[in-house]
Short mmCIF file of C-alpha atoms in Angstrom, two decimals:
data_model
loop_
_atom_site.label_atom_id
_atom_site.label_comp_id
_atom_site.label_asym_id
_atom_site.label_seq_id
_atom_site.Cartn_x
_atom_site.Cartn_y
_atom_site.Cartn_z
CA MET Z 1 15.31 -103.57 -170.33
CA SER Z 2 13.69 -104.23 -173.71
CA ASN Z 3 10.25 -103.48 -172.32
CA ALA Z 4 11.52 -100.26 -170.75
CA VAL Z 5 12.86 -99.12 -174.12
CA TYR Z 6 9.74 -100.15 -176.05
CA ALA Z 7 7.58 -98.20 -173.58
CA THR Z 8 9.30 -94.98 -174.65
CA GLY Z 9 8.59 -95.53 -178.34
CA ALA Z 10 12.19 -96.48 -179.16
CA ASN Z 11 13.55 -99.86 -180.25
CA PRO Z 12 16.20 -101.79 -178.29
CA ALA Z 13 19.20 -103.38 -180.01
CA PHE Z 14 21.39 -105.58 -177.82
CA ILE Z 15 24.97 -105.86 -179.06
CA GLY Z 16 27.39 -108.78 -179.03
CA VAL Z 17 29.52 -111.09 -181.14
CA LEU Z 18 28.20 -114.52 -182.08
CA ASP Z 19 30.24 -117.08 -183.99
CA GLY Z 20 32.54 -114.36 -185.26
CA GLN Z 21 29.76 -112.04 -186.37
CA PRO Z 22 29.17 -108.68 -184.63
CA ILE Z 23 25.41 -108.27 -184.19
CA VAL Z 24 23.53 -105.07 -183.39
CA GLY Z 25 20.03 -106.25 -182.47
CA LEU Z 26 20.44 -109.69 -180.94
CA GLU Z 27 17.38 -111.94 -180.96
CA PRO Z 28 16.41 -113.50 -177.59
CA ASN Z 29 17.93 -116.91 -178.36
CA ALA Z 30 21.19 -115.32 -179.51
CA LEU Z 31 21.23 -113.07 -176.45
CA GLN Z 32 20.80 -116.15 -174.27
CA ARG Z 33 23.78 -117.81 -175.94
CA ILE Z 34 25.97 -114.77 -175.38
CA ALA Z 35 24.82 -114.53 -171.77
CA GLY Z 36 26.38 -117.96 -171.27
CA CYS Z 37 29.74 -116.94 -172.74
CA GLU Z 38 32.56 -116.34 -170.29
CA ARG Z 39 34.52 -114.18 -172.74
CA LYS Z 40 34.09 -110.39 -172.76
CA LEU Z 41 35.33 -108.64 -175.89
CA SER Z 42 36.80 -105.13 -175.98
CA THR Z 43 37.51 -103.12 -179.13
CA ARG Z 44 40.97 -104.62 -179.53
CA ASP Z 45 39.48 -108.15 -179.48
CA LEU Z 46 36.95 -107.68 -182.28
CA ALA Z 47 39.19 -108.50 -185.26
CA GLY Z 48 40.48 -111.65 -183.60
CA ALA Z 49 36.95 -112.67 -182.65
CA LEU Z 50 35.83 -112.29 -186.26
CA THR Z 51 38.70 -114.31 -187.73
CA GLY Z 52 38.45 -116.91 -184.97
CA SER Z 53 34.64 -117.26 -185.11
CA ALA Z 54 34.46 -116.46 -181.40
CA SER Z 55 31.43 -115.45 -179.36
CA GLY Z 56 31.18 -113.10 -176.42
CA GLY Z 57 29.58 -110.13 -174.79
CA THR Z 58 31.04 -106.71 -175.47
CA THR Z 59 32.57 -104.19 -173.11
CA VAL Z 60 31.39 -100.60 -173.13
CA ALA Z 61 34.28 -99.80 -175.49
CA ALA Z 62 33.37 -102.46 -178.06
CA THR Z 63 29.66 -101.73 -177.71
CA LEU Z 64 30.26 -98.06 -178.50
CA HIS Z 65 32.40 -98.96 -181.52
CA LEU Z 66 29.85 -101.39 -182.95
CA ALA Z 67 26.90 -99.10 -182.21
CA TYR Z 68 28.59 -96.20 -184.00
CA ARG Z 69 29.42 -98.37 -187.03
CA ALA Z 70 25.77 -99.41 -187.18
CA GLY Z 71 24.63 -95.78 -187.23
CA LEU Z 72 23.15 -95.68 -183.73
CA THR Z 73 23.27 -92.51 -181.64
CA VAL Z 74 22.25 -93.61 -178.13
CA ALA Z 75 23.54 -96.52 -176.03
CA ALA Z 76 23.00 -97.63 -172.45
CA THR Z 77 24.99 -99.64 -169.93
CA GLY Z 78 25.19 -100.14 -166.18
CA GLY Z 79 28.50 -98.58 -165.18
CA ILE Z 80 31.51 -97.68 -167.30
CA GLY Z 81 34.99 -99.07 -166.73
CA GLY Z 82 37.75 -96.77 -165.59
CA VAL Z 83 40.84 -96.63 -163.42
CA HIS Z 84 41.16 -99.74 -161.27
CA VAL Z 85 42.36 -99.78 -157.69
CA THR Z 86 45.88 -101.16 -158.03
CA LEU Z 87 46.09 -104.88 -157.24
CA GLY Z 88 48.97 -105.42 -159.65
CA PRO Z 89 50.13 -103.58 -162.79
CA PRO Z 90 48.30 -100.32 -163.64
CA ASP Z 91 44.90 -101.08 -165.14
CA ILE Z 92 42.88 -98.44 -167.00
CA SER Z 93 39.83 -99.52 -168.99
CA ALA Z 94 39.70 -99.00 -172.75
CA ASP Z 95 36.17 -97.66 -172.15
CA LEU Z 96 37.69 -94.25 -171.37
CA LEU Z 97 39.57 -94.02 -174.68
CA GLU Z 98 36.55 -95.17 -176.67
CA LEU Z 99 34.38 -92.57 -174.94
CA ALA Z 100 36.91 -89.92 -175.97
CA ARG Z 101 36.83 -90.82 -179.66
CA THR Z 102 33.35 -92.19 -180.42
CA PRO Z 103 30.49 -89.66 -180.85
CA LEU Z 104 27.54 -91.30 -179.13
CA VAL Z 105 25.27 -90.55 -176.20
CA LEU Z 106 25.97 -93.15 -173.49
CA ILE Z 107 23.67 -93.50 -170.49
CA CYS Z 108 25.18 -95.04 -167.37
CA SER Z 109 25.08 -94.92 -163.58
CA GLY Z 110 28.59 -93.52 -163.34
CA ALA Z 111 31.54 -95.87 -163.01
CA LYS Z 112 31.57 -99.29 -161.39
CA ALA Z 113 31.90 -98.82 -157.63
CA ILE Z 114 34.86 -101.22 -157.44
CA LEU Z 115 37.00 -98.69 -159.34
CA ASP Z 116 39.02 -95.69 -158.25
CA ILE Z 117 36.16 -93.32 -159.03
CA PRO Z 118 37.98 -90.00 -158.38
CA ALA Z 119 40.79 -91.11 -160.72
CA THR Z 120 38.22 -92.25 -163.29
CA VAL Z 121 36.45 -88.88 -163.22
CA GLU Z 122 39.81 -87.14 -163.64
CA GLN Z 123 40.59 -89.33 -166.66
CA LEU Z 124 37.22 -88.46 -168.22
CA GLU Z 125 38.13 -84.79 -167.88
CA THR Z 126 41.61 -85.36 -169.31
CA GLN Z 127 40.14 -87.23 -172.29
CA GLY Z 128 37.70 -84.39 -172.94
CA VAL Z 129 34.55 -86.46 -172.42
CA THR Z 130 31.40 -84.39 -171.81
CA VAL Z 131 29.94 -85.65 -168.51
CA VAL Z 132 26.32 -84.76 -167.77
CA GLY Z 133 24.34 -85.36 -164.60
CA TYR Z 134 20.77 -86.47 -165.32
CA GLN Z 135 18.68 -84.88 -162.57
CA THR Z 136 21.74 -84.92 -160.33
CA ASN Z 137 24.80 -82.75 -159.69
CA GLU Z 138 26.85 -85.63 -158.28
CA PHE Z 139 28.69 -88.38 -160.15
CA PRO Z 140 26.87 -91.66 -159.35
CA ALA Z 141 28.83 -94.60 -157.96
CA PHE Z 142 26.92 -97.41 -159.67
CA TRP Z 143 24.96 -99.02 -156.79
CA SER Z 144 24.99 -95.70 -154.93
CA ALA Z 145 23.76 -92.29 -156.04
CA GLU Z 146 26.55 -90.57 -154.10
CA SER Z 147 30.28 -90.45 -154.72
CA GLY Z 148 31.08 -87.02 -153.28
CA LEU Z 149 32.27 -85.90 -156.73
CA PRO Z 150 30.43 -82.97 -158.35
CA ILE Z 151 29.22 -82.80 -161.95
CA ASP Z 152 29.40 -79.35 -163.51
CA LEU Z 153 26.73 -79.87 -166.16
CA THR Z 154 23.24 -81.01 -165.12
CA VAL Z 155 20.09 -81.60 -167.17
CA GLN Z 156 16.53 -82.39 -166.10
CA SER Z 157 15.07 -83.98 -169.23
CA ALA Z 158 15.71 -86.06 -172.33
CA GLU Z 159 15.00 -82.98 -174.45
CA GLU Z 160 17.95 -81.17 -172.86
CA VAL Z 161 20.26 -84.10 -173.64
CA ALA Z 162 19.12 -84.00 -177.25
CA GLU Z 163 19.90 -80.27 -177.38
CA LEU Z 164 23.38 -80.93 -176.01
CA TRP Z 165 23.91 -83.65 -178.60
CA ARG Z 166 22.96 -81.36 -181.47
CA ALA Z 167 25.18 -78.58 -180.11
CA ALA Z 168 28.14 -80.95 -179.80
CA ARG Z 169 27.71 -82.16 -183.36
CA ALA Z 170 27.37 -78.58 -184.65
CA MET Z 171 30.65 -77.66 -182.93
CA GLY Z 172 32.44 -80.81 -184.07
CA VAL Z 173 33.17 -81.83 -180.48
CA PRO Z 174 34.81 -85.29 -180.55
CA GLY Z 175 33.79 -88.15 -178.34
CA ALA Z 176 30.75 -89.16 -176.40
CA ILE Z 177 28.28 -87.40 -174.16
CA LEU Z 178 28.24 -89.43 -170.95
CA VAL Z 179 24.85 -89.09 -169.28
CA CYS Z 180 25.06 -90.16 -165.62
CA VAL Z 181 21.80 -91.36 -164.06
CA PRO Z 182 21.59 -92.19 -160.34
CA PRO Z 183 20.32 -95.69 -159.51
CA PRO Z 184 16.67 -95.89 -158.44
CA ALA Z 185 16.37 -94.76 -154.83
CA GLU Z 186 14.25 -97.74 -153.75
CA THR Z 187 17.03 -100.25 -154.49
CA ALA Z 188 20.21 -98.13 -154.28
CA LEU Z 189 22.85 -98.75 -151.63
CA THR Z 190 24.03 -95.90 -149.47
CA ARG Z 191 27.48 -94.57 -150.21
CA GLU Z 192 28.73 -95.88 -146.86
CA GLU Z 193 27.32 -99.36 -147.44
CA SER Z 194 28.75 -99.58 -150.94
CA GLU Z 195 32.21 -98.32 -149.98
CA ALA Z 196 32.39 -100.67 -146.99
CA ALA Z 197 31.48 -103.69 -149.13
CA VAL Z 198 34.02 -102.73 -151.82
CA ALA Z 199 36.75 -102.25 -149.19
CA ARG Z 200 36.10 -105.74 -147.81
CA ALA Z 201 36.12 -107.21 -151.32
CA LEU Z 202 39.41 -105.50 -152.18
CA ALA Z 203 40.97 -106.80 -148.96
CA ALA Z 204 39.85 -110.33 -149.85
CA ALA Z 205 41.27 -109.99 -153.36
CA ARG Z 206 44.64 -108.87 -152.00
CA ALA Z 207 44.69 -111.69 -149.45
CA GLN Z 208 43.99 -114.27 -152.16
CA GLY Z 209 46.38 -112.76 -154.71
CA ILE Z 210 43.66 -112.08 -157.29
CA GLU Z 211 44.99 -110.02 -160.21
CA GLY Z 212 44.28 -109.06 -163.83
CA ALA Z 213 41.05 -110.03 -165.55
CA LEU Z 214 39.93 -112.06 -162.54
CA VAL Z 215 39.69 -109.00 -160.29
CA THR Z 216 36.38 -107.50 -161.50
CA PRO Z 217 34.24 -110.68 -161.37
CA PHE Z 218 35.76 -111.60 -158.00
CA LEU Z 219 35.02 -108.19 -156.50
CA LEU Z 220 31.47 -108.13 -157.84
CA GLU Z 221 30.73 -111.58 -156.42
CA GLN Z 222 32.15 -110.60 -153.04
CA VAL Z 223 30.07 -107.43 -152.89
CA VAL Z 224 26.91 -109.44 -153.65
CA ASP Z 225 27.74 -111.67 -150.68
CA TYR Z 226 28.60 -108.79 -148.34
CA THR Z 227 25.35 -106.94 -149.15
CA ASP Z 228 23.14 -110.06 -148.99
CA GLY Z 229 22.28 -109.68 -152.65
CA ARG Z 230 21.21 -106.05 -152.44
CA SER Z 231 23.93 -104.94 -154.85
CA LEU Z 232 22.59 -107.38 -157.44
CA ALA Z 233 19.06 -106.01 -157.03
CA ALA Z 234 20.40 -102.46 -157.36
CA ASN Z 235 22.32 -103.49 -160.48
CA ALA Z 236 19.20 -104.94 -162.15
CA ALA Z 237 17.12 -101.88 -161.27
CA LEU Z 238 19.64 -99.37 -162.59
CA LEU Z 239 20.02 -101.29 -165.85
CA GLU Z 240 16.29 -101.12 -166.46
CA ASN Z 241 16.14 -97.45 -165.47
CA ASN Z 242 19.10 -96.56 -167.70
CA ALA Z 243 17.42 -98.35 -170.61
CA ARG Z 244 14.27 -96.29 -170.07
CA VAL Z 245 16.21 -93.01 -169.97
CA ALA Z 246 18.14 -94.06 -173.10
CA GLY Z 247 14.88 -94.77 -174.92
CA GLU Z 248 13.48 -91.35 -173.98
CA ILE Z 249 16.66 -89.64 -175.18
CA ALA Z 250 16.73 -91.65 -178.42
CA VAL Z 251 13.19 -90.53 -179.24
CA HIS Z 252 14.20 -86.87 -178.91
CA VAL Z 253 17.54 -87.25 -180.69
CA GLY Z 254 15.76 -88.87 -183.64
#
């Protein structure tokens, strides 16, 4: 991902919390330490992490918050959080609220495929988040380019995203511009393959009584097994591609 960003002329800055210190621009050894942390910090966890000298990776929500505080304009991730398929109490990711209130450009491959994607897209609309399809008119479903859900606003280039960003700032539009990039075709799963694997994983989670914070890692592991590792390869490829697109956009945003 770093190399993909550097190749565009931009500079990468990985974000996380290490020993109670939020860092924008993690060095490789620090990034390795955070990669070994089991804890994932959202915006609400940051103050406690600082006072408790904790370490952890950051969710999309916390990443957006820290990036904005550091003066960055463009961020990239794999897939955003959203409305979870109910396996217990209602579960809606804080990513959606942070997207609604933090003015950044976020590049992603839609929402994680284990989510209720139609409900997630509806929540993005309700929260007033500007959703843009990057060379697509369909909301990506993480490992798959297809979800069956249309995107009203489509762009073909990084320059067009930069124009949208400047227009949004001129109008005082709150919140992020969510740029949705399909996963690379050579590694992407088909919609049918992805949905079938997620359905099997959800059935296994229900059968085993998995709930709360354990649901997402369980589902992701199950999907890797059900797709013989192809979902993991698709995940790695879309992360690198999203980083490249983010770098190109950052260069034009300035």
